[in-house]
Short mmCIF file of C-alpha atoms and ligand atoms in Angstrom, two decimals:
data_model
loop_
_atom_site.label_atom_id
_atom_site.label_comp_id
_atom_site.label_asym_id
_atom_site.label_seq_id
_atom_site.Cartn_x
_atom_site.Cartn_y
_atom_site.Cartn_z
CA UNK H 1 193.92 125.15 96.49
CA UNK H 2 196.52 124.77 94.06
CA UNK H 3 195.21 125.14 90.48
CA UNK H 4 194.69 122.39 87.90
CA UNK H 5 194.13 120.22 91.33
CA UNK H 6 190.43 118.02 91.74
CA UNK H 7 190.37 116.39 94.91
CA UNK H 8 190.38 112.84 93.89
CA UNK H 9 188.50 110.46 96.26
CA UNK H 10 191.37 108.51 99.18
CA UNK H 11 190.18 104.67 99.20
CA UNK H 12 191.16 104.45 103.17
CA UNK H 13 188.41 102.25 105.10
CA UNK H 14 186.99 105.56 107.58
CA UNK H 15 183.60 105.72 109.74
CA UNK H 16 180.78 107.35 108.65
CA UNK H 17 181.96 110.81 110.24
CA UNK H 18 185.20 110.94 108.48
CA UNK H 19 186.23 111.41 104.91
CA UNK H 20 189.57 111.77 103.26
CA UNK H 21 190.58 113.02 100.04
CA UNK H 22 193.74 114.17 98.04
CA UNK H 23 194.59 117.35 96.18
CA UNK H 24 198.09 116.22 94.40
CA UNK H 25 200.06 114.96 97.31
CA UNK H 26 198.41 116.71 99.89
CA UNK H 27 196.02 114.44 101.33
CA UNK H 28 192.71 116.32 103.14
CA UNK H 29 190.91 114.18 106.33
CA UNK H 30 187.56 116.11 107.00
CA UNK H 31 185.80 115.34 110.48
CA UNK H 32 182.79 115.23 108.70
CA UNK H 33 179.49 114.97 111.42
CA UNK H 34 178.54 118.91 111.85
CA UNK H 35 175.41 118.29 113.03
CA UNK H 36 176.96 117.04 116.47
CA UNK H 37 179.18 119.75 116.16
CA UNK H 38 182.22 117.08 114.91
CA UNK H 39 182.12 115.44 118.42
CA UNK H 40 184.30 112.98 118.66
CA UNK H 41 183.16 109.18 119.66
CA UNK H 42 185.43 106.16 119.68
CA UNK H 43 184.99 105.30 115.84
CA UNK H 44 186.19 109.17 114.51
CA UNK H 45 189.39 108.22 116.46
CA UNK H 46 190.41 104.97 115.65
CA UNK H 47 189.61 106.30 112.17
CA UNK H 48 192.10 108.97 112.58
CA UNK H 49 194.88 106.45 113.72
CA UNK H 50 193.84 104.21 110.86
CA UNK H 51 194.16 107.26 108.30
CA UNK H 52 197.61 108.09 109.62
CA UNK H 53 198.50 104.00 109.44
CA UNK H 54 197.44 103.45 106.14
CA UNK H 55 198.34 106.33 104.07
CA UNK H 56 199.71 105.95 100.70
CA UNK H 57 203.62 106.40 100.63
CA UNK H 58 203.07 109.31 97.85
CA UNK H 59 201.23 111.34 100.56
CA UNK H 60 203.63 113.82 101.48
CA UNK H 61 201.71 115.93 103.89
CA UNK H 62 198.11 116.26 105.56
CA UNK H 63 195.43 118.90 105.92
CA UNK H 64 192.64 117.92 108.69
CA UNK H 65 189.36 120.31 108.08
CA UNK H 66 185.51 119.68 109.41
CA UNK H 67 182.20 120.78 107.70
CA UNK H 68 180.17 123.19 109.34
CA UNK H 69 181.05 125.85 111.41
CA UNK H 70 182.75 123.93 114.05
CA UNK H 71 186.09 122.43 113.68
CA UNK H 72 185.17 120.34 116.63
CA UNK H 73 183.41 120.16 120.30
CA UNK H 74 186.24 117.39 121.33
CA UNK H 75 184.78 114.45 122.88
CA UNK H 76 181.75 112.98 122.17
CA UNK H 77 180.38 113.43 125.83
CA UNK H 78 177.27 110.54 125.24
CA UNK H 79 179.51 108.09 125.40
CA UNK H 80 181.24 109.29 128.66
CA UNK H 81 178.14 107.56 130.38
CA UNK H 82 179.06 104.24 132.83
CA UNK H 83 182.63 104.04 131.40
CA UNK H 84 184.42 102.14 134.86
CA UNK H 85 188.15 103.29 135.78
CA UNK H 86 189.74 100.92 134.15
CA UNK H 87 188.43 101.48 131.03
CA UNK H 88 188.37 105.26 131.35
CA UNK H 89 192.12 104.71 131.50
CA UNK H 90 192.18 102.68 128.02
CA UNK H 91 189.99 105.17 126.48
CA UNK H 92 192.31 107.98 127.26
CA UNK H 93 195.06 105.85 125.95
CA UNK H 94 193.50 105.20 122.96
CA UNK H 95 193.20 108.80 122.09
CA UNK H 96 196.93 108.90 122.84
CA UNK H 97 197.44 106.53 120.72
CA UNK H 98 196.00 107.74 117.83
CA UNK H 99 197.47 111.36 118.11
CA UNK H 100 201.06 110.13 118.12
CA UNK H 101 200.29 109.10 114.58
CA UNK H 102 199.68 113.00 114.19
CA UNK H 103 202.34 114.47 115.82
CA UNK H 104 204.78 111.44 115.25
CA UNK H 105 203.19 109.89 112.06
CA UNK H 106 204.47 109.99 108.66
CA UNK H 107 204.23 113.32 107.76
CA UNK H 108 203.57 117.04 108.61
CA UNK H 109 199.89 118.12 109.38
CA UNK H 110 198.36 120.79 108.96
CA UNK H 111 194.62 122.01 110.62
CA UNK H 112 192.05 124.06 109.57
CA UNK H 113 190.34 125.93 112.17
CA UNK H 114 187.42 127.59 112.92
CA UNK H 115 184.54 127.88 115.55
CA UNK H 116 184.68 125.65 118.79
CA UNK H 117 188.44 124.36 118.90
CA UNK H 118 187.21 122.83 122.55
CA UNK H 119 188.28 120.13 124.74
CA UNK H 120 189.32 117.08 122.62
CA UNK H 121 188.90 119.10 119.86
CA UNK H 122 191.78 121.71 121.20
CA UNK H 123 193.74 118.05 122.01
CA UNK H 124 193.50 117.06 117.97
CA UNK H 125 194.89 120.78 117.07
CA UNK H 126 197.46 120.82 119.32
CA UNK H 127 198.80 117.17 118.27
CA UNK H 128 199.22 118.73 114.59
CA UNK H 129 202.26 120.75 113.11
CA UNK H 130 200.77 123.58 112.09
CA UNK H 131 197.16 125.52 112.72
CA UNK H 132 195.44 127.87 110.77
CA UNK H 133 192.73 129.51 112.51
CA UNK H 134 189.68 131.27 110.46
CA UNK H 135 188.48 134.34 112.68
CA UNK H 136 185.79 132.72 113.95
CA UNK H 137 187.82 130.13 116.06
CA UNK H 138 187.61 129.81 119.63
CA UNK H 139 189.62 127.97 122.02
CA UNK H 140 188.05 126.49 124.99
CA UNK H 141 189.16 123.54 127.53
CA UNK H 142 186.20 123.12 129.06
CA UNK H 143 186.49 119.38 131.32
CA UNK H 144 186.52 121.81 133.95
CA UNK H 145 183.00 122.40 133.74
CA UNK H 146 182.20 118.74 132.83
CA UNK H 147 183.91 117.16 135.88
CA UNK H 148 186.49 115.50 134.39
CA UNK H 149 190.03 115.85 132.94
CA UNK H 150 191.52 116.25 129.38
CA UNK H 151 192.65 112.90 128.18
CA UNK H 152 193.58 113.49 124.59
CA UNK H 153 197.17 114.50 125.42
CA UNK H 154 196.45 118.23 126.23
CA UNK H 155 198.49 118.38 129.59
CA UNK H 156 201.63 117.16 127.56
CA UNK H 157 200.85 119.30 123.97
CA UNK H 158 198.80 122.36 125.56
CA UNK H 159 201.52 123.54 128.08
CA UNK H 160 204.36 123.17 125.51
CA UNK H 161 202.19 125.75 123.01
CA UNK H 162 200.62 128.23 125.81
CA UNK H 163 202.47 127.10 129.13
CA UNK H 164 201.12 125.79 132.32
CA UNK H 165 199.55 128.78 133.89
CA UNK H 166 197.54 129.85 130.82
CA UNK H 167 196.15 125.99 130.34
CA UNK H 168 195.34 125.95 134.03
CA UNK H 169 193.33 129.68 133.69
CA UNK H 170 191.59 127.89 130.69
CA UNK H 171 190.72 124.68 132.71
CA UNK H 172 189.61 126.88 136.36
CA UNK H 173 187.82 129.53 135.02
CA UNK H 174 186.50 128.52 131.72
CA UNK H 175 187.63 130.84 129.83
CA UNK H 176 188.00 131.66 125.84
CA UNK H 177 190.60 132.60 123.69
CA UNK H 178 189.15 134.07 120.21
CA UNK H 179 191.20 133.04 117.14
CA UNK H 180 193.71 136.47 117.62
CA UNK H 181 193.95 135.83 121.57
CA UNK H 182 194.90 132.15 120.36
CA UNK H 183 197.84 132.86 117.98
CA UNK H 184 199.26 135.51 120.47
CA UNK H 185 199.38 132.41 123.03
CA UNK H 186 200.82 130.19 120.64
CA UNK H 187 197.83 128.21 120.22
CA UNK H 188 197.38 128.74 115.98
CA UNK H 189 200.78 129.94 113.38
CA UNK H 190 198.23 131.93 111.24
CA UNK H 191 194.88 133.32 111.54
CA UNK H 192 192.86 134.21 107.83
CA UNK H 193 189.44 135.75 106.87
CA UNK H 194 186.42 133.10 107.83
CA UNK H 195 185.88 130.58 104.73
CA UNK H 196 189.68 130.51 103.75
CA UNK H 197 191.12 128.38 106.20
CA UNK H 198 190.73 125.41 103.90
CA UNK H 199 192.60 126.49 101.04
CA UNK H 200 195.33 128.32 102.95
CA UNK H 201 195.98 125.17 105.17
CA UNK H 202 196.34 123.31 101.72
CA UNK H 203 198.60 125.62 100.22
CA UNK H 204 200.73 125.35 103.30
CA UNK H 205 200.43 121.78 102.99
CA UNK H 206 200.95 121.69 99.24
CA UNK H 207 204.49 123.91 100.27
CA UNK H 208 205.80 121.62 102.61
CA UNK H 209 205.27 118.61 100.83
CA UNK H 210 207.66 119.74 98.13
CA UNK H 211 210.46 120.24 100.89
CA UNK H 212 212.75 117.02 101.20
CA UNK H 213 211.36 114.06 103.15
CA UNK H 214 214.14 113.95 104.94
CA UNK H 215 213.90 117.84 106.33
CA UNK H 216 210.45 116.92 106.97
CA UNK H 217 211.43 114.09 108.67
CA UNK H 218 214.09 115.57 110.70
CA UNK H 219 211.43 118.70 111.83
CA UNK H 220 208.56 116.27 112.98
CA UNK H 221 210.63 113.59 114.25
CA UNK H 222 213.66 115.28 115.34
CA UNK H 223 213.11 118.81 116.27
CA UNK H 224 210.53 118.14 119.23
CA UNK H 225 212.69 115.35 120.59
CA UNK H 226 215.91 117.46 121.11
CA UNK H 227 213.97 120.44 122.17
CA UNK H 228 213.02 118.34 124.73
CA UNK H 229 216.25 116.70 125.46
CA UNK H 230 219.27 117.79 128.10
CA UNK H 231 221.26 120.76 126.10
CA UNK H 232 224.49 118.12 125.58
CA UNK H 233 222.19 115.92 124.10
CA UNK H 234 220.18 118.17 122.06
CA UNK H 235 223.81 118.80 120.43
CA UNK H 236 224.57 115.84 119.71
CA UNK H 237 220.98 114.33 118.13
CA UNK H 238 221.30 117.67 116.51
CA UNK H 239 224.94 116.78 114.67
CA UNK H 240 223.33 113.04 114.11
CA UNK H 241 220.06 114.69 112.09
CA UNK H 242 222.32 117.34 110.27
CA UNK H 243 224.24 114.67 109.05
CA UNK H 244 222.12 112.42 107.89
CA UNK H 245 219.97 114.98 105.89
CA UNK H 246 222.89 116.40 104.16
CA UNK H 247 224.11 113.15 103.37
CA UNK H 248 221.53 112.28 101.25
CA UNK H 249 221.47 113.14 97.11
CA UNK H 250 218.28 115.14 97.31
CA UNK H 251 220.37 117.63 99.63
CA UNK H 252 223.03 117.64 97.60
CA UNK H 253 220.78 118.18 94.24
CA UNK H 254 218.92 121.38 96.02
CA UNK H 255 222.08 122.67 97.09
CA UNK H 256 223.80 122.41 93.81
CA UNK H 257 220.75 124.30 92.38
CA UNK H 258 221.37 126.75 94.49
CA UNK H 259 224.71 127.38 93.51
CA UNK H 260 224.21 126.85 89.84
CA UNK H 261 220.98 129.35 89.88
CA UNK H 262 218.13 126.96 89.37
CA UNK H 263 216.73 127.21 93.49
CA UNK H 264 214.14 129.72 94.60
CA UNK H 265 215.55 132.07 96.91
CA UNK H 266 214.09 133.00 100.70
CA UNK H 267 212.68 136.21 98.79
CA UNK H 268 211.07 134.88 96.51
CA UNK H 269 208.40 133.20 98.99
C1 LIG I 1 177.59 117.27 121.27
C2 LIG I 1 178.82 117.80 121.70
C3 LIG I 1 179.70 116.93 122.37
C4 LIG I 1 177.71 119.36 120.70
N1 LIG I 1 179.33 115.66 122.57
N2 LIG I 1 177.27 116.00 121.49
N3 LIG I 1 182.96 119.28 124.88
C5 LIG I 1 182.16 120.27 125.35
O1 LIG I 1 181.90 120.37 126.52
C6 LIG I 1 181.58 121.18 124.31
C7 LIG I 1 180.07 121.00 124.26
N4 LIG I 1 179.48 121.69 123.13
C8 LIG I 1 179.17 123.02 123.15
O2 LIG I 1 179.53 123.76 124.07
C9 LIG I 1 178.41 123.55 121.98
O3 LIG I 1 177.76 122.45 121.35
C10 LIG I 1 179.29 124.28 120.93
C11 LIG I 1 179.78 125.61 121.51
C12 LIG I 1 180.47 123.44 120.47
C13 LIG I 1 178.41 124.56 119.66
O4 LIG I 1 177.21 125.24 120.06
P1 LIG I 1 175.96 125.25 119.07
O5 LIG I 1 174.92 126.13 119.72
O6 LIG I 1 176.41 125.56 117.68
O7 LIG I 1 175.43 123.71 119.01
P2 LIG I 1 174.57 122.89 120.07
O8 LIG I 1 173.11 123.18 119.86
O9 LIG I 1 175.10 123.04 121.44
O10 LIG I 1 174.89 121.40 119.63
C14 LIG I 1 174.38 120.84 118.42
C15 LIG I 1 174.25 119.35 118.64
O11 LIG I 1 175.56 118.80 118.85
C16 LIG I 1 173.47 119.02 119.91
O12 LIG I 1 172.81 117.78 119.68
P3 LIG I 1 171.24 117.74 119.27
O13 LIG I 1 170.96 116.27 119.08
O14 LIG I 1 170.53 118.38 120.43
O15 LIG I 1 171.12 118.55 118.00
C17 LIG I 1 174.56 118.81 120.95
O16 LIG I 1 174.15 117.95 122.01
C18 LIG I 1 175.62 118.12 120.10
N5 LIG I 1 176.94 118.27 120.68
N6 LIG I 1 178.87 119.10 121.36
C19 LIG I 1 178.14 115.23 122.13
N7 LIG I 1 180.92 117.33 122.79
C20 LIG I 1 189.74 112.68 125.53
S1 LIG I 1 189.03 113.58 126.72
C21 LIG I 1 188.37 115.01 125.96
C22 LIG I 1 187.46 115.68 126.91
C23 LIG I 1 186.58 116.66 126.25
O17 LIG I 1 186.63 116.89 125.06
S2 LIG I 1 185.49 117.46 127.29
C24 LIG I 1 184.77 118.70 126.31
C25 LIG I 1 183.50 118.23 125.67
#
């Protein structure tokens, strides 16, 4: 954690299993029921979509962590009892729902990993920017073995970080990925010693919210949309976002530092 920084309290209206806080403009959302292993029931996720929804403008960036040892054991499976079809179906949608305001919201998250990373829990990593996995993080999607189906977004987010065939192998056989298997895969950016996960994921945090909104913009909101998009398109959104970023005075102000020998250079990170 940056120094000279006391997490100051975030007055956003959570349940009782989530907390937030902010260190500078970082601010920190901590799942925040370990005894259930950070489960997630219905309240825990429209918190999460009301955190993202009602953050301060002077947030620049996010870190999500859990107390315990378990980032999370995804969805909260006693409430899967006597849910109909129907309202399965709005269930899963409101999980969607609430992790587009992660991986569209307002700005970049980070996550801070470690233990079970399972099910609906693997569905909340994957929907942020960037994961840091302590050591003891495992990887699990285990509906397979529940009789049902990931409905957090994982057969959209999942296959773009690991591919098809790996999910699938996860999903069929039950199998684990430990926390070095996982970032080989593509499932985590960094993996650190157990008990640092926190303060790495808010230094990284802490980093990116001193880039320019508008690069940070352009990488969450952009980026995934044109490498998604037809090649001739992808160009051309491309063009559109380069333009628009380096039209704006903050651009021009880091470049000119730069030049005039005021910016940090890539070596000095
Ligand atoms: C839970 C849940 C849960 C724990 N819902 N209560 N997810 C799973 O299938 C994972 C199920 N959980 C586990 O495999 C294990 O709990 C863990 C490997 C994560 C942790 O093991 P451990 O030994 O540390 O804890 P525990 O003793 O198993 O659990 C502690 C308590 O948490 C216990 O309750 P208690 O009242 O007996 O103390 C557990 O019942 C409770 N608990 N996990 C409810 N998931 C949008 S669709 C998403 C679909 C899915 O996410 S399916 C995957 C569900």
């Amino acid at each position: 954690m940056p120094e000279a920084l006391e997490p100051e309290v975030l007055d956003i209206d959570l349940p009782d299993n989530l907390r937030a806080r902010r260190v500078g403009k970082v601010a920190v959302l901590t799942l925040a029921r370990p005894a259930k292993r950070n489960a997630l029931n219905d309240a825990a996720v429209l918190g999460i979509e009301r955190f993202f929804t009602t953050l301060p403008g002077d947030i620049a960036s996010v870190v999500i962590d859990a107390e315990g040892d378990h980032f999370c054991a995804g969805l909260d499976l006693s409430e899967m009892a006597e849910r109909d079809t129907l309202s399965g179906v709005r269930h899963s949608r409101m999980w969607h729902r609430a992790f587009e305001q992660i991986e569209f919201g307002p700005v970049p998250v980070v996550s801070a990993l470690k233990g079970a990373v399972v099910g609906g829990g693997l569905e909340l990593a994957a929907a942020t920017h960037l994961r840091v996995a302590e050591r003891s993080t495992f990887y699990a999607l285990p509906e397979g073995m529940r009789g049902i189906f990931v409905g957090g977004g994982a057969s959209v987010r999942v296959p773009r970080l690991i591919g098809v065939a790996r999910m699938a192998d996860l999903m069929l056989t039950g199998r684990r990925y430990d926390a070095e298997e996982g970032a080989a895969v593509g499932l985590s950016q960094y993996v650190v010693d157990d008990g640092t996960g926190l303060d790495v994921a808010i230094d990284l945090a802490s980093r990116v919210a001193d880039n320019a909104p508008q690069t940070n913009f352009a990488i969450i909101q952009a980026l995934p949309r044109i490498a998604e998009a037809a090649p001739r398109e992808g160009y051309f959104m491309e063009a559109m976002m380069a333009a628009i970023a380096q039209g704006t005075d903050d651009a021009k102000a880091r470049m000119q530092d730069f030049l005039d020998g005021r910016a940090e250079k890539v070596t000095d990170r």
